[in-house]
Coordinates of C-alpha atoms in Angstrom, one line a residue:
Chain A
K887 CA 111.1 161.7 116.1
A888 CA 107.4 160.9 116.3
G889 CA 105.6 159.9 113.2
V890 CA 102.3 161.0 111.7
T891 CA 99.6 160.5 114.3
Q892 CA 96.0 160.0 113.3
T893 CA 93.0 159.9 115.6
P894 CA 90.7 158.1 116.1
R895 CA 92.1 154.8 114.7
Y896 CA 88.8 153.1 114.4
L897 CA 85.2 154.5 114.3
I898 CA 81.8 153.3 113.4
K899 CA 79.1 155.7 112.2
T900 CA 75.7 155.4 110.6
R901 CA 74.5 156.8 107.3
G902 CA 73.7 160.5 107.4
Q903 CA 76.1 161.2 110.3
Q904 CA 79.2 163.3 110.0
V905 CA 82.7 162.5 111.1
T906 CA 85.9 164.5 111.8
L907 CA 89.3 162.9 111.6
S908 CA 92.5 164.4 113.0
C909 CA 96.1 164.3 111.8
S910 CA 99.2 165.5 113.5
P911 CA 102.1 165.7 111.1
I912 CA 105.8 165.0 111.8
S913 CA 107.3 168.0 113.6
G914 CA 108.6 170.5 111.1
H915 CA 106.5 169.2 108.2
R916 CA 104.2 171.9 106.9
S917 CA 102.5 169.9 104.1
V918 CA 99.7 167.5 104.9
S919 CA 97.6 165.5 102.5
W920 CA 94.8 163.0 102.9
Y921 CA 94.1 159.8 101.0
Q922 CA 91.2 157.4 101.0
Q923 CA 92.1 153.7 100.7
T924 CA 89.5 151.1 99.7
P925 CA 89.8 147.5 98.3
G926 CA 87.9 148.5 95.2
Q927 CA 89.4 152.0 94.4
G928 CA 92.8 151.7 96.0
L929 CA 94.6 154.8 97.2
Q930 CA 92.9 158.0 96.1
F931 CA 94.0 161.5 96.8
L932 CA 91.5 163.7 98.7
F933 CA 93.3 167.0 99.3
E934 CA 96.6 168.7 100.2
Y935 CA 97.3 171.5 102.6
F936 CA 100.3 173.7 102.9
S937 CA 100.5 176.6 105.4
E938 CA 96.8 176.4 106.1
T939 CA 95.9 176.7 102.4
Q940 CA 94.4 174.0 100.3
R941 CA 96.9 173.4 97.5
N942 CA 95.3 170.5 95.6
K943 CA 92.0 168.7 95.6
G944 CA 91.0 165.3 94.3
N945 CA 87.8 164.2 92.7
F946 CA 85.6 163.8 95.7
P947 CA 82.2 165.4 96.4
G948 CA 81.8 168.5 98.5
R949 CA 80.8 166.3 101.5
F950 CA 84.6 165.8 102.0
S951 CA 86.3 168.8 103.4
G952 CA 89.5 169.6 105.3
R953 CA 91.5 172.3 106.9
Q954 CA 94.9 172.9 108.3
F955 CA 95.8 174.8 111.4
S956 CA 98.7 177.2 112.1
N957 CA 100.6 174.4 113.9
S958 CA 100.2 172.2 110.7
R959 CA 97.8 169.8 112.3
S960 CA 95.0 168.9 110.0
E961 CA 91.4 167.7 110.1
M962 CA 89.1 166.3 107.5
N963 CA 85.4 166.1 107.7
V964 CA 82.9 164.0 105.9
S965 CA 79.3 165.0 106.2
T966 CA 76.1 163.0 105.4
L967 CA 78.0 159.8 105.5
E968 CA 77.2 157.1 102.9
L969 CA 77.9 153.4 103.0
G970 CA 80.5 153.9 100.3
D971 CA 82.5 156.2 102.5
S972 CA 83.7 153.2 104.5
A973 CA 87.4 153.2 104.1
L974 CA 90.8 153.7 105.6
Y975 CA 91.6 157.4 105.6
L976 CA 95.3 158.0 105.5
C977 CA 97.1 161.3 106.4
A978 CA 100.6 162.0 105.1
S979 CA 103.0 164.8 105.8
S980 CA 106.0 165.9 104.0
L981 CA 108.7 168.5 103.9
A982 CA 107.9 171.1 101.3
G983 CA 111.0 171.3 99.3
G984 CA 114.5 170.1 100.2
P985 CA 116.4 166.9 99.2
R986 CA 113.6 164.6 100.2
T987 CA 111.0 166.5 98.3
G988 CA 108.2 164.1 97.3
E989 CA 108.6 161.7 100.2
L990 CA 105.3 161.3 102.0
F991 CA 105.2 160.0 105.5
F992 CA 101.9 158.2 106.1
G993 CA 100.2 157.6 109.4
E994 CA 98.5 154.3 110.2
G995 CA 95.1 155.6 109.2
S996 CA 91.6 156.0 110.6
R997 CA 89.4 153.1 109.7
L998 CA 85.8 154.4 109.2
T999 CA 82.9 152.0 109.0
V1000 CA 79.6 153.3 107.9
L1001 CA 76.5 151.2 108.8
Chain B
Q1249 CA 95.2 159.9 81.3
Q1250 CA 95.5 160.2 85.0
Q1251 CA 95.8 156.5 85.6
V1252 CA 98.7 154.4 86.5
K1253 CA 98.3 150.7 85.6
Q1254 CA 100.0 148.2 87.8
S1255 CA 100.6 144.5 87.3
P1256 CA 100.5 141.8 88.5
Q1257 CA 97.7 142.0 91.1
S1258 CA 99.5 139.4 93.2
L1259 CA 102.8 137.7 93.1
I1260 CA 104.3 134.6 94.8
V1261 CA 108.1 134.3 94.8
Q1262 CA 110.4 131.9 96.5
K1263 CA 113.0 133.2 99.0
G1264 CA 116.1 134.3 97.1
G1265 CA 114.2 134.9 93.9
I1266 CA 113.6 138.1 92.0
S1267 CA 110.2 139.9 92.3
I1268 CA 109.2 142.1 89.4
I1269 CA 106.3 144.5 89.4
N1270 CA 105.4 146.6 86.4
C1271 CA 103.6 150.0 86.0
A1272 CA 102.5 152.0 83.0
Y1273 CA 101.3 155.5 82.6
E1274 CA 99.8 157.8 79.9
N1275 CA 100.3 161.3 81.2
T1276 CA 103.6 162.6 79.9
A1277 CA 103.5 165.4 82.4
F1278 CA 104.3 162.9 85.2
D1279 CA 107.9 163.5 86.3
Y1280 CA 108.2 161.7 89.6
F1281 CA 107.7 158.0 90.1
P1282 CA 107.8 156.6 93.7
W1283 CA 107.2 153.1 95.0
Y1284 CA 105.6 152.6 98.3
Q1285 CA 105.5 149.5 100.5
Q1286 CA 102.6 148.8 102.8
F1287 CA 102.4 146.2 105.6
P1288 CA 99.0 145.1 107.0
G1289 CA 97.7 147.6 109.5
K1290 CA 100.3 150.2 108.6
G1291 CA 100.4 153.2 106.3
P1292 CA 102.4 153.1 103.0
A1293 CA 106.1 153.9 103.3
L1294 CA 108.4 155.2 100.6
L1295 CA 110.7 152.5 99.2
I1296 CA 112.5 154.2 96.3
A1297 CA 111.7 156.9 93.8
I1298 CA 113.0 157.9 90.3
R1299 CA 112.8 160.9 88.1
P1300 CA 112.7 160.5 84.3
D1301 CA 116.2 161.8 83.7
V1302 CA 117.7 158.5 84.7
S1303 CA 116.8 155.0 83.4
E1304 CA 117.7 153.1 86.6
K1305 CA 118.0 153.6 90.3
K1306 CA 119.2 151.1 92.8
E1307 CA 119.0 151.1 96.6
G1308 CA 120.1 147.9 98.2
R1309 CA 118.1 145.0 96.9
F1310 CA 115.5 147.4 95.3
T1311 CA 115.9 148.7 91.7
I1312 CA 113.6 150.9 89.6
S1313 CA 113.9 150.6 85.9
F1314 CA 112.4 153.4 83.9
N1315 CA 111.5 153.5 80.2
K1316 CA 110.5 157.0 79.2
S1317 CA 109.6 156.2 75.6
A1318 CA 107.4 153.3 76.6
K1319 CA 106.0 155.1 79.5
Q1320 CA 106.7 152.2 81.8
F1321 CA 108.6 151.6 85.0
S1322 CA 109.2 148.6 87.1
L1323 CA 110.4 147.6 90.6
H1324 CA 112.8 144.7 90.9
I1325 CA 113.4 143.1 94.3
M1326 CA 116.5 141.0 94.3
D1327 CA 117.1 138.2 96.7
S1328 CA 113.5 138.4 97.9
Q1329 CA 113.0 137.7 101.6
P1330 CA 109.9 136.7 103.6
G1331 CA 110.1 140.1 105.3
D1332 CA 109.5 141.7 101.9
S1333 CA 105.9 140.2 101.9
A1334 CA 103.7 143.3 101.6
T1335 CA 101.6 145.3 99.2
Y1336 CA 103.6 147.4 96.8
F1337 CA 102.2 150.5 95.1
C1338 CA 103.7 152.4 92.2
A1339 CA 102.7 156.0 91.9
A1340 CA 103.3 159.1 89.7
S1341 CA 103.0 162.8 90.1
W1342 CA 104.2 166.0 88.4
G1343 CA 106.1 169.0 89.5
G1344 CA 109.2 167.0 90.4
G1345 CA 107.6 165.6 93.6
A1346 CA 106.7 169.1 94.9
T1347 CA 103.1 168.2 95.2
N1348 CA 101.7 165.6 97.5
K1349 CA 99.1 164.6 94.9
L1350 CA 100.2 161.1 93.9
I1351 CA 98.3 158.9 91.4
F1352 CA 98.7 155.4 92.8
G1353 CA 98.6 152.1 90.9
T1354 CA 96.2 149.4 92.2
G1355 CA 98.8 147.6 94.2
T1356 CA 100.6 144.2 94.1
L1357 CA 100.4 141.8 96.9
L1358 CA 103.7 140.1 97.2
A1359 CA 104.2 136.9 99.1
V1360 CA 107.7 135.5 99.5
Q1361 CA 107.7 131.9 100.5
P1362 CA 110.5 130.6 102.8

């Protein structure tokens, strides 16, 4: 069974640009969430989607947005990039409900560098 | 109140020794406490998780101890192996794990020396 796939794996942008990151969850997983990982702030929750609806949102500015498609694939977008947005962006999928409720399966992340 | 405090920041253990990582929380609404393991260049992977109706859960060499009154939980790695060298994150959430919104600790970098 294929794991969570994130693209692109690495990207470099300049301040003011925008970026779109993509995530394909494990087949059958309907819940997708996004996390930002930085050395200073650790792992921070961005948002969670289930059946194309945002179910939870973290404390990030409105420049961070996301969406989920009918096939459960998800994208997140960051507009007007700032230097502080440089981070590893992790996507995680999960089964909503069932005996393994709560287990997140993470992808390997998209490493964004903002110059 | 939303924080999960994790210690130590880094840990060096000899092969065969016991690694112990501690976490503390304030929000009594938390009812699901997972531990994740992350290797360099990889995403975190669930190691073991506990709910507050039990005080201990063991899976192989990994044990979670949970103290509800003290609002603390810890991970014990018995017979630590060099392959266990990784960063470990404790986390907490509410809703019995039904939500993907986890509050993570700051991580512990574990090095197991051969």
